[in-house]
Amino acid sequence: MGTGTEIGRVRGLGASKSGVGHWWLQRVTAVANIALLLWFVISLVRMPGLDYASVVLWLRQPVAAIPMLLLIVSVFYHFRLGVQVFIEDYLHNEGTKLLALLALNFYALGGAAAAVFAVLKIALGA
Amino acid sequence: MASATRPRAPGPSRPLSPHLSIWRWRVNMTVSILHRATGNAMAFGAVVLFLWWLIAAATGPAAYATFYSVATGWFGILVGVGLTWVFFQHLMSGIRHLVMDTGAALEIHASQTFAALTIVGSVVLTALTWAAIYFTKGI
C-alpha cells in the first residue's frame, strides 16, 4: 500500500496517518470498560467494608485480581486515547501539543504500571 | 489537479463554520460537552484517587488508614458522590455514542431525547448506588 502517490498514502491511513486504529481502540476499550467498571462498582458496593483487611482479602482472590488488571489496562488505554483528542483539539501550538502528548503518555503508562504493580503485590504477596 | 502545497489552517480572513455561539442551545450540546468534561475529570481526578487507593492498599495498613480517613470524611464522601455521577454520566453518554456509531438515534428528536435520558439515567444510578452504600454500610 502506498508506493509514493498521494492516493496510495491516503488509502487506509488517512490524514491521521494511522487509519482507524485510534477510533476503533477507543470503542474496544469503551465496551470493555462498561463490563469491567460495572463489575468494579458492584464489587465495591457489595464488599463488607472498604477497610484495609476487606480490600486486601478481596484482591488476593484471582477472580478479583485478574479483572482488576484487565480494568487497569482498558481504563488507562481508553483515557489516553480520549485525552489525546482533547489535547489535539485545543492545543494548536505544535511545541505545546507535543509536550502535552508526551506528558499524557508518561502519565498513562506510569500510572498503569504503578496500578498493575500494586495489584500484583497484593495478589501475590504472602 | 490540486497544487502540491498542503492546505493551511484558516486565517482570520477565512470564514469559520458556525460554532457554539451561533446555534440555539440544545440538550445534546450540553451532553456532548459533559462527555468530554467528565472524561477528563476522571482521567485526572478519579484515576489519581484510584491510584492512591490501590497503592495505599499495597503499601500497608498505616498508608491505607490515611486514605480511608480522608475517603470516609465528609469531603471524601462529597467527592465520591460527585465522581459517581461523573462516571455514570460518561457511561450513559458513552453508550449513546456507541448506539449512534451504528447509525441509529441520529435524527433530531431521537438525538435530543436520548441526550436528555443520559442525564436522567446518571442521576438515578448515582442515587441508587449511594442508597445501596447508605443502607448496607451505614456511611
Coordinates of N, CA and C in Angstrom, one line a residue, chain A:
Chain A
M1 N 0.8 -1.2 0.0 CA 0.0 0.0 0.0 C 0.9 1.3 0.0
G2 N 0.6 2.2 -0.9 CA 1.2 3.5 -0.8 C 2.7 3.4 -1.3
T3 N 2.8 3.5 -2.6 CA 4.2 3.5 -3.2 C 4.7 4.9 -3.6
G4 N 4.1 5.9 -3.0 CA 4.6 7.2 -3.2 C 3.5 8.2 -3.8
T5 N 2.5 7.6 -4.4 CA 1.4 8.5 -4.9 C 0.6 9.0 -3.7
E6 N -0.1 10.2 -3.9 CA -0.9 10.8 -2.9 C -2.0 9.8 -2.5
I7 N -2.7 9.3 -3.5 CA -3.9 8.4 -3.2 C -3.4 7.1 -2.4
G8 N -2.2 6.7 -2.8 CA -1.7 5.5 -2.1 C -1.4 5.7 -0.7
R9 N -0.9 6.9 -0.4 CA -0.7 7.2 1.1 C -2.0 7.4 1.8
V10 N -2.9 8.0 1.1 CA -4.2 8.2 1.8 C -5.0 7.0 2.1
R11 N -4.9 6.0 1.1 CA -5.7 4.8 1.2 C -5.4 4.0 2.5
G12 N -6.5 3.9 3.4 CA -6.3 3.1 4.6 C -5.7 3.8 5.7
L13 N -5.0 4.9 5.5 CA -4.3 5.6 6.5 C -4.9 7.0 6.9
G14 N -5.3 7.7 5.8 CA -6.0 9.0 6.1 C -5.1 10.1 6.6
A15 N -5.7 11.2 7.0 CA -4.9 12.4 7.4 C -4.2 12.1 8.7
S16 N -4.7 11.2 9.6 CA -4.1 10.9 10.9 C -2.9 10.1 10.7
K17 N -2.7 9.5 9.5 CA -1.6 8.6 9.2 C -1.6 7.3 10.0
S18 N -2.7 7.0 10.7 CA -2.8 5.8 11.5 C -4.1 5.1 11.2
G19 N -4.8 5.4 10.1 CA -6.0 4.8 9.8 C -7.1 4.9 10.9
V20 N -7.9 3.9 11.1 CA -9.0 3.9 12.1 C -8.6 3.3 13.4
G21 N -7.3 3.0 13.6 CA -6.8 2.4 14.8 C -7.2 3.1 16.0
H22 N -7.0 4.4 16.1 CA -7.4 5.2 17.3 C -8.9 5.1 17.6
W23 N -9.7 5.3 16.5 CA -11.1 5.3 16.7 C -11.6 3.9 17.1
W24 N -11.1 2.9 16.5 CA -11.6 1.5 16.8 C -11.2 1.1 18.3
L25 N -9.9 1.4 18.7 CA -9.5 1.0 20.0 C -10.2 1.8 21.1
Q26 N -10.6 3.0 20.8 CA -11.5 3.8 21.7 C -12.8 3.0 22.0
R27 N -13.3 2.4 20.9 CA -14.6 1.7 21.0 C -14.4 0.3 21.7
V28 N -13.3 -0.3 21.4 CA -13.0 -1.6 22.0 C -12.8 -1.5 23.5
T29 N -12.0 -0.4 23.9 CA -11.8 -0.2 25.4 C -13.1 0.3 26.0
A30 N -13.9 1.1 25.3 CA -15.2 1.5 25.8 C -16.1 0.4 26.2
V31 N -16.2 -0.6 25.3 CA -17.1 -1.8 25.6 C -16.5 -2.6 26.8
A32 N -15.2 -2.7 26.8 CA -14.5 -3.5 27.9 C -14.7 -2.7 29.2
N33 N -14.7 -1.4 29.2 CA -14.8 -0.6 30.4 C -16.3 -0.7 30.9
I34 N -17.3 -0.8 30.1 CA -18.6 -1.0 30.5 C -18.7 -2.2 31.4
A35 N -18.2 -3.3 30.9 CA -18.3 -4.6 31.7 C -17.4 -4.5 32.9
L36 N -16.2 -4.1 32.8 CA -15.2 -4.1 33.9 C -15.6 -3.1 35.0
L37 N -16.0 -1.9 34.6 CA -16.3 -0.9 35.6 C -17.6 -1.2 36.4
L38 N -18.6 -1.8 35.6 CA -19.8 -2.1 36.3 C -19.5 -3.3 37.3
W39 N -18.7 -4.2 37.0 CA -18.2 -5.2 37.9 C -17.5 -4.6 39.1
F40 N -16.7 -3.6 38.8 CA -15.9 -2.9 39.9 C -16.8 -2.2 40.9
V41 N -17.7 -1.4 40.3 CA -18.6 -0.6 41.2 C -19.5 -1.6 42.0
I42 N -20.1 -2.6 41.4 CA -20.9 -3.6 42.1 C -20.1 -4.3 43.2
S43 N -18.8 -4.7 42.8 CA -18.0 -5.4 43.8 C -17.7 -4.5 45.0
L44 N -17.4 -3.2 44.8 CA -17.1 -2.3 45.9 C -18.3 -2.1 46.8
V45 N -19.5 -2.0 46.2 CA -20.7 -1.8 47.0 C -21.1 -3.0 47.8
R46 N -20.8 -4.2 47.2 CA -21.1 -5.5 47.9 C -20.1 -5.9 48.9
M47 N -18.9 -5.3 48.9 CA -17.9 -5.7 49.9 C -18.4 -5.4 51.3
P48 N -18.0 -6.2 52.3 CA -18.4 -6.0 53.7 C -18.0 -4.6 54.2
G49 N -16.8 -4.1 53.7 CA -16.4 -2.8 54.1 C -15.2 -2.4 53.2
L50 N -14.9 -1.1 53.2 CA -13.7 -0.7 52.4 C -12.5 -0.5 53.2
D51 N -12.4 -1.2 54.4 CA -11.3 -1.1 55.3 C -10.1 -2.0 54.7
Y52 N -8.9 -1.8 55.2 CA -7.7 -2.5 54.7 C -7.9 -4.0 54.5
A53 N -8.4 -4.7 55.6 CA -8.4 -6.1 55.6 C -9.4 -6.6 54.5
S54 N -10.6 -5.9 54.3 CA -11.6 -6.3 53.3 C -11.0 -6.2 51.9
V55 N -10.3 -5.1 51.7 CA -9.8 -4.8 50.3 C -8.7 -5.8 49.9
V56 N -7.8 -6.0 50.9 CA -6.6 -6.9 50.6 C -7.1 -8.3 50.4
L57 N -8.0 -8.8 51.3 CA -8.6 -10.1 51.2 C -9.3 -10.3 49.8
W58 N -10.0 -9.3 49.4 CA -10.7 -9.3 48.1 C -9.8 -9.4 47.0
L59 N -8.7 -8.6 47.0 CA -7.8 -8.5 45.8 C -6.8 -9.7 45.8
R60 N -6.8 -10.5 46.9 CA -5.9 -11.7 46.9 C -6.6 -12.9 46.1
Q61 N -7.9 -12.7 45.8 CA -8.6 -13.8 45.0 C -8.3 -13.5 43.5
P62 N -8.0 -14.6 42.8 CA -7.8 -14.4 41.3 C -9.0 -13.8 40.6
V63 N -10.2 -14.2 41.1 CA -11.4 -13.7 40.4 C -11.6 -12.2 40.6
A64 N -10.8 -11.6 41.5 CA -10.9 -10.1 41.7 C -9.6 -9.5 41.0
A65 N -8.4 -10.1 41.2 CA -7.2 -9.6 40.8 C -7.1 -9.6 39.2
I66 N -7.6 -10.6 38.6 CA -7.5 -10.7 37.1 C -8.4 -9.6 36.4
P67 N -9.7 -9.5 36.8 CA -10.5 -8.4 36.2 C -9.9 -7.0 36.6
M68 N -9.3 -6.9 37.8 CA -8.7 -5.6 38.1 C -7.5 -5.2 37.2
L69 N -6.7 -6.2 36.8 CA -5.6 -6.0 35.9 C -6.1 -5.6 34.5
L70 N -7.2 -6.3 34.1 CA -7.8 -6.0 32.8 C -8.4 -4.6 32.8
L71 N -9.1 -4.3 33.9 CA -9.7 -3.0 34.1 C -8.6 -1.8 34.0
I72 N -7.5 -2.1 34.6 CA -6.4 -1.1 34.6 C -5.9 -0.8 33.1
V73 N -5.7 -1.9 32.4 CA -5.2 -1.8 31.0 C -6.2 -1.1 30.2
S74 N -7.5 -1.5 30.3 CA -8.6 -0.9 29.5 C -8.9 0.5 29.8
V75 N -9.0 0.8 31.1 CA -9.3 2.2 31.5 C -8.1 3.2 31.2
F76 N -6.9 2.8 31.4 CA -5.8 3.7 31.2 C -5.6 3.9 29.7
Y77 N -5.8 2.8 28.9 CA -5.7 3.0 27.4 C -6.8 3.9 26.9
H78 N -8.0 3.7 27.4 CA -9.2 4.5 27.0 C -9.0 6.0 27.3
F79 N -8.5 6.3 28.5 CA -8.4 7.7 28.8 C -7.2 8.3 28.1
R80 N -6.2 7.5 27.8 CA -5.0 8.0 27.0 C -5.5 8.4 25.6
L81 N -6.4 7.6 25.0 CA -6.9 8.0 23.7 C -7.8 9.2 23.7
G82 N -8.7 9.2 24.7 CA -9.6 10.3 24.9 C -9.0 11.7 25.1
V83 N -8.0 11.7 26.1 CA -7.3 12.9 26.4 C -6.5 13.4 25.2
Q84 N -5.9 12.4 24.4 CA -5.2 12.8 23.2 C -6.0 13.6 22.3
V85 N -7.2 13.2 22.0 CA -8.1 14.0 21.2 C -8.4 15.4 21.8
F86 N -8.6 15.4 23.1 CA -8.8 16.7 23.8 C -7.7 17.6 23.6
I87 N -6.4 17.1 23.7 CA -5.2 17.9 23.5 C -5.1 18.4 22.1
E88 N -5.4 17.5 21.1 CA -5.2 17.8 19.7 C -6.3 18.9 19.3
D89 N -7.4 18.9 20.0 CA -8.5 19.8 19.6 C -8.2 21.2 20.2
Y90 N -7.6 21.3 21.3 CA -7.5 22.6 22.0 C -6.1 23.2 22.0
L91 N -5.0 22.4 21.8 CA -3.7 23.0 21.8 C -3.2 23.1 20.3
H92 N -3.0 24.3 19.9 CA -2.7 24.5 18.5 C -1.2 24.8 18.2
N93 N -0.5 25.1 19.3 CA 0.9 25.3 19.1 C 1.6 23.9 19.1
E94 N 2.4 23.7 18.0 CA 3.0 22.4 17.8 C 3.8 21.9 19.0
G95 N 4.6 22.8 19.5 CA 5.5 22.5 20.6 C 4.8 22.1 21.9
T96 N 3.8 23.0 22.3 CA 3.0 22.7 23.4 C 2.2 21.4 23.3
K97 N 1.7 21.2 22.1 CA 0.9 20.0 21.8 C 1.8 18.7 22.0
L98 N 3.0 18.8 21.5 CA 3.9 17.7 21.6 C 4.3 17.4 23.1
L99 N 4.6 18.5 23.8 CA 4.9 18.3 25.3 C 3.7 17.7 26.0
A100 N 2.5 18.2 25.7 CA 1.3 17.7 26.4 C 1.0 16.2 26.1
L101 N 1.2 15.8 24.8 CA 1.0 14.4 24.4 C 2.1 13.5 25.1
L102 N 3.3 14.1 25.2 CA 4.4 13.3 25.8 C 4.0 13.1 27.3
A103 N 3.6 14.2 28.0 CA 3.2 14.1 29.4 C 2.1 13.2 29.6
L104 N 1.1 13.2 28.7 CA -0.1 12.3 28.8 C 0.4 10.8 28.7
N105 N 1.3 10.5 27.7 CA 1.7 9.2 27.6 C 2.5 8.7 28.8
F106 N 3.3 9.6 29.4 CA 4.1 9.2 30.6 C 3.1 9.0 31.8
Y107 N 2.1 9.9 31.9 CA 1.2 9.8 33.0 C 0.4 8.5 32.9
A108 N -0.1 8.2 31.7 CA -1.0 7.0 31.5 C -0.2 5.7 31.7
L109 N 1.0 5.6 31.1 CA 1.8 4.4 31.2 C 2.4 4.3 32.6
G110 N 2.9 5.4 33.2 CA 3.4 5.3 34.5 C 2.3 4.9 35.5
G111 N 1.1 5.5 35.4 CA 0.0 5.2 36.3 C -0.4 3.8 36.2
A112 N -0.5 3.3 34.9 CA -0.9 1.9 34.7 C 0.1 0.9 35.3
A113 N 1.4 1.2 35.2 CA 2.4 0.4 35.7 C 2.4 0.3 37.2
A114 N 2.1 1.5 37.9 CA 2.0 1.6 39.3 C 0.8 0.8 39.8
A115 N -0.3 0.9 39.1 CA -1.5 0.2 39.5 C -1.4 -1.3 39.3
V116 N -0.8 -1.7 38.2 CA -0.6 -3.2 38.0 C 0.3 -3.7 39.0
F117 N 1.4 -3.0 39.4 CA 2.3 -3.5 40.4 C 1.6 -3.6 41.7
A118 N 0.8 -2.6 42.1 CA 0.1 -2.6 43.4 C -0.8 -3.9 43.4
V119 N -1.6 -4.1 42.4 CA -2.5 -5.3 42.4 C -1.7 -6.6 42.5
L120 N -0.6 -6.7 41.7 CA 0.2 -7.9 41.8 C 0.9 -8.1 43.2
K121 N 1.3 -7.0 43.8 CA 1.9 -7.1 45.1 C 0.9 -7.6 46.1
I122 N -0.3 -7.2 46.0 CA -1.4 -7.6 47.0 C -1.7 -9.1 46.6
A123 N -2.0 -9.4 45.3 CA -2.5 -10.7 44.9 C -1.4 -11.8 45.1
L124 N -0.1 -11.5 44.9 CA 0.9 -12.5 45.0 C 1.7 -12.4 46.3
G125 N 1.4 -11.4 47.1 CA 2.1 -11.2 48.4 C 1.7 -12.3 49.4
A126 N 2.6 -12.6 50.4 CA 2.3 -13.6 51.3 C 1.1 -13.3 52.2

